mmCIF file of C-alpha atoms in Angstrom:
data_model
loop_
_atom_site.group_PDB
_atom_site.id
_atom_site.type_symbol
_atom_site.label_atom_id
_atom_site.label_comp_id
_atom_site.label_asym_id
_atom_site.label_seq_id
_atom_site.Cartn_x
_atom_site.Cartn_y
_atom_site.Cartn_z
ATOM 1 C CA MET A 1 4.233 -8.549 -13.753
ATOM 2 C CA SER A 2 0.477 -8.122 -13.604
ATOM 3 C CA ALA A 3 -1.011 -7.675 -10.172
ATOM 4 C CA THR A 4 -4.338 -9.171 -11.200
ATOM 5 C CA VAL A 5 -5.019 -11.897 -8.686
ATOM 6 C CA ASP A 6 -6.897 -14.725 -10.375
ATOM 7 C CA ARG A 7 -4.661 -17.656 -9.621
ATOM 8 C CA PRO A 8 -5.113 -19.823 -6.565
ATOM 9 C CA GLY A 9 -3.063 -18.589 -3.661
ATOM 10 C CA ALA A 10 -3.028 -18.249 0.068
ATOM 11 C CA LEU A 11 -5.561 -15.434 -0.082
ATOM 12 C CA GLY A 12 -7.267 -15.650 -3.450
ATOM 13 C CA ALA A 13 -8.172 -12.167 -4.633
ATOM 14 C CA ALA A 14 -6.809 -9.737 -2.048
ATOM 15 C CA VAL A 15 -5.320 -6.251 -2.183
ATOM 16 C CA VAL A 16 -3.029 -4.347 0.160
ATOM 17 C CA PHE A 17 -2.651 -0.567 -0.161
ATOM 18 C CA PHE A 18 0.415 1.008 1.428
ATOM 19 C CA ASP A 19 1.101 4.528 2.546
ATOM 20 C CA ILE A 20 4.603 5.427 1.350
ATOM 21 C CA GLY A 21 6.309 7.832 3.779
ATOM 22 C CA ASP A 22 7.293 6.191 7.073
ATOM 23 C CA THR A 23 5.459 2.991 6.105
ATOM 24 C CA LEU A 24 7.364 1.719 3.054
ATOM 25 C CA ALA A 25 10.244 4.174 3.048
ATOM 26 C CA SER A 26 11.864 7.132 4.700
ATOM 27 C CA VAL A 27 11.377 10.043 2.313
ATOM 28 C CA ARG A 28 13.429 13.219 2.333
ATOM 29 C CA ILE A 29 11.825 16.187 0.562
ATOM 30 C CA ASP A 30 13.743 19.263 -0.651
ATOM 31 C CA ARG A 31 13.495 22.602 1.169
ATOM 32 C CA ALA A 32 10.853 23.878 -1.248
ATOM 33 C CA GLY A 33 8.742 20.811 -0.497
ATOM 34 C CA THR A 34 8.256 20.015 -4.150
ATOM 35 C CA ALA A 35 10.813 17.301 -4.946
ATOM 36 C CA ILE A 36 12.055 14.066 -3.426
ATOM 37 C CA GLU A 37 15.736 14.175 -2.538
ATOM 38 C CA ASP A 38 15.931 10.629 -1.250
ATOM 39 C CA MET A 39 13.713 7.598 -0.624
ATOM 40 C CA VAL A 40 15.177 4.813 1.530
ATOM 41 C CA VAL A 41 13.259 1.566 1.952
ATOM 42 C CA LEU A 42 12.570 0.731 5.597
ATOM 43 C CA PRO A 43 13.834 -2.531 7.109
ATOM 44 C CA GLY A 44 11.611 -5.546 6.467
ATOM 45 C CA VAL A 45 9.577 -3.886 3.723
ATOM 46 C CA VAL A 46 11.020 -5.783 0.759
ATOM 47 C CA ASP A 47 10.540 -9.083 2.588
ATOM 48 C CA ALA A 48 6.882 -8.206 3.287
ATOM 49 C CA LEU A 49 6.243 -7.149 -0.322
ATOM 50 C CA GLU A 50 7.874 -10.335 -1.605
ATOM 51 C CA ARG A 51 5.724 -12.460 0.690
ATOM 52 C CA PHE A 52 2.541 -10.715 -0.446
ATOM 53 C CA ARG A 53 3.577 -11.067 -4.087
ATOM 54 C CA ASP A 54 4.356 -14.758 -3.635
ATOM 55 C CA ALA A 55 0.946 -15.292 -1.981
ATOM 56 C CA GLY A 56 -0.843 -13.693 -4.939
ATOM 57 C CA VAL A 57 -1.792 -10.471 -3.169
ATOM 58 C CA ALA A 58 -2.109 -7.375 -5.360
ATOM 59 C CA GLN A 59 -0.254 -4.364 -3.956
ATOM 60 C CA GLY A 60 -0.762 -0.670 -4.482
ATOM 61 C CA THR A 61 -0.188 2.677 -2.822
ATOM 62 C CA LEU A 62 -2.591 5.066 -1.170
ATOM 63 C CA SER A 63 -0.479 8.070 -0.313
ATOM 64 C CA ASN A 64 -0.476 11.859 -0.228
ATOM 65 C CA PRO A 65 2.382 13.320 -2.292
ATOM 66 C CA GLY A 66 1.498 16.874 -1.282
ATOM 67 C CA PRO A 67 3.034 19.306 -3.779
ATOM 68 C CA VAL A 68 5.475 16.672 -5.104
ATOM 69 C CA PRO A 69 4.378 15.571 -8.601
ATOM 70 C CA THR A 70 3.169 11.957 -8.659
ATOM 71 C CA ALA A 71 5.580 11.256 -11.533
ATOM 72 C CA ALA A 72 8.444 12.133 -9.162
ATOM 73 C CA VAL A 73 7.041 9.754 -6.533
ATOM 74 C CA ASP A 74 6.756 7.016 -9.167
ATOM 75 C CA ALA A 75 10.371 7.646 -10.211
ATOM 76 C CA ALA A 76 11.561 7.485 -6.591
ATOM 77 C CA LEU A 77 9.664 4.201 -6.062
ATOM 78 C CA ASP A 78 11.406 2.851 -9.145
ATOM 79 C CA GLU A 79 14.853 4.063 -8.035
ATOM 80 C CA CYS A 80 14.573 2.484 -4.581
ATOM 81 C CA GLY A 81 13.341 -0.830 -6.001
ATOM 82 C CA LEU A 82 9.738 -0.819 -4.752
ATOM 83 C CA ALA A 83 7.959 -0.116 -8.044
ATOM 84 C CA PRO A 84 8.011 -3.720 -9.342
ATOM 85 C CA PHE A 85 5.886 -4.802 -6.369
ATOM 86 C CA LEU A 86 3.265 -2.064 -6.788
ATOM 87 C CA ASP A 87 0.632 -2.225 -9.516
ATOM 88 C CA PRO A 88 0.482 1.217 -11.189
ATOM 89 C CA ARG A 89 -3.286 0.745 -11.625
ATOM 90 C CA LEU A 90 -3.526 0.604 -7.823
ATOM 91 C CA ARG A 91 -1.810 3.907 -7.075
ATOM 92 C CA VAL A 92 -4.210 6.319 -5.442
ATOM 93 C CA TRP A 93 -3.044 9.819 -4.534
ATOM 94 C CA GLY A 94 -4.466 12.324 -2.093
ATOM 95 C CA ARG A 95 -5.119 13.250 1.503
ATOM 96 C CA LYS A 96 -6.350 10.408 3.671
ATOM 97 C CA ASP A 97 -8.658 12.553 5.783
ATOM 98 C CA SER A 98 -12.020 11.251 4.557
ATOM 99 C CA ALA A 99 -13.519 7.918 3.596
ATOM 100 C CA ALA A 100 -13.847 9.109 -0.020
ATOM 101 C CA ILE A 101 -10.219 8.405 -0.972
ATOM 102 C CA PHE A 102 -10.408 4.935 0.555
ATOM 103 C CA HIS A 103 -13.638 4.237 -1.344
ATOM 104 C CA ARG A 104 -11.887 5.341 -4.535
ATOM 105 C CA ALA A 105 -9.044 2.913 -3.798
ATOM 106 C CA MET A 106 -11.476 0.081 -3.088
ATOM 107 C CA ASP A 107 -13.324 0.778 -6.348
ATOM 108 C CA ALA A 108 -10.035 0.663 -8.275
ATOM 109 C CA ALA A 109 -9.014 -2.560 -6.535
ATOM 110 C CA GLY A 110 -12.357 -4.200 -7.250
ATOM 111 C CA THR A 111 -12.023 -3.374 -10.938
ATOM 112 C CA VAL A 112 -8.402 -4.485 -11.272
ATOM 113 C CA THR A 113 -8.468 -7.625 -9.130
ATOM 114 C CA ARG A 114 -12.131 -8.457 -8.601
ATOM 115 C CA ALA A 115 -11.279 -8.610 -4.894
ATOM 116 C CA ALA A 116 -14.092 -8.288 -2.403
ATOM 117 C CA ARG A 117 -13.867 -5.229 -0.168
ATOM 118 C CA SER A 118 -13.458 -7.559 2.809
ATOM 119 C CA ARG A 119 -10.144 -8.693 1.240
ATOM 120 C CA MET A 120 -8.651 -5.196 1.102
ATOM 121 C CA VAL A 121 -6.194 -3.776 3.639
ATOM 122 C CA PHE A 122 -4.655 -0.355 4.198
ATOM 123 C CA VAL A 123 -1.185 -0.313 5.759
ATOM 124 C CA GLY A 124 -0.041 2.974 7.219
ATOM 125 C CA GLU A 125 1.862 4.207 10.257
ATOM 126 C CA ASP A 126 -0.606 6.991 11.085
ATOM 127 C CA ALA A 127 -3.344 5.929 13.540
ATOM 128 C CA THR A 128 -5.742 8.652 12.370
ATOM 129 C CA GLU A 129 -5.456 7.559 8.737
ATOM 130 C CA ARG A 130 -5.983 3.935 9.778
ATOM 131 C CA SER A 131 -9.112 4.995 11.649
ATOM 132 C CA VAL A 132 -10.490 6.726 8.551
ATOM 133 C CA ALA A 133 -9.628 3.665 6.439
ATOM 134 C CA ARG A 134 -11.390 1.391 8.921
ATOM 135 C CA SER A 135 -14.484 3.628 8.847
ATOM 136 C CA ALA A 136 -14.492 3.247 5.048
ATOM 137 C CA GLY A 137 -14.557 -0.543 5.396
ATOM 138 C CA LEU A 138 -10.901 -1.445 4.952
ATOM 139 C CA ARG A 139 -8.961 -3.711 7.245
ATOM 140 C CA VAL A 140 -5.880 -1.936 8.598
ATOM 141 C CA SER A 141 -2.349 -2.563 9.813
ATOM 142 C CA PRO A 142 0.338 -0.175 11.096
ATOM 143 C CA SER A 143 3.227 -1.846 9.244
ATOM 144 C CA PRO A 144 3.944 -4.166 6.319
ATOM 145 C CA GLY A 145 5.475 -6.789 8.608
ATOM 146 C CA LEU A 146 2.439 -6.915 10.878
ATOM 147 C CA ALA A 147 0.141 -7.083 7.855
ATOM 148 C CA VAL A 148 2.064 -10.112 6.572
ATOM 149 C CA ARG A 149 1.744 -11.894 9.896
ATOM 150 C CA ALA A 150 -1.950 -11.046 10.158
ATOM 151 C CA LEU A 151 -2.884 -11.971 6.594
ATOM 152 C CA LEU A 152 -0.564 -14.841 5.755
ATOM 153 C CA ALA A 153 -0.022 -16.693 9.035
ATOM 154 C CA PRO A 154 -2.256 -19.764 9.061
ATOM 155 C CA ASP A 155 -3.347 -19.240 12.657
ATOM 156 C CA ARG A 156 -4.311 -15.559 12.295
ATOM 157 C CA ARG A 157 -7.589 -14.082 11.092
ATOM 158 C CA GLY A 158 -6.835 -10.657 9.668
ATOM 159 C CA CYS A 159 -5.864 -7.229 10.814
#
C-alpha cells in the first residue's frame, strides 16, 4: 500500500511520525545492545494506526536505533505486524536531540506526500524529544491514541 496521501480524506495530506520504543512497542535489546530480541506492540497502537490509515494519513517512523542495524529494526517491525502501516520512505533514523533530524523528516514527508509542514505530527513518549520536535515546527503527541483523538475527532483542533 502506498502511503502517498492524495485522495480526499479526513485530513487531506497529513503525516504522522512515530518513535518506536515505548511509543509503538516495547522493545527488548540483547545484552550487547546490538540486536532486538523482542518487539511487542503496545495496547491500542494497531487501532490508532488503522484509524490513521483509514483517514488517509501517511505514517512513518522517526526513531533512534542506537547500535542496532536499521535492517534489524525493519525486520522486527515486520515480525510484530507494524510494518504494513509504516511507509518505508518515511523512516528516519537518528538521535532526536536537535531540530535537524525533525527537519529531515519533514523534508522527506513533503516530498513523499506533498503535505504541508503544519500537517505533520511527531508522536513520542519522551517529553524532551517532543519539545525538540515542537521547536522544529512539528505538532506533537505523547501517544498514538491521543494523536488519533486530537487529529481525527471532529471537535478537536490538533495536538
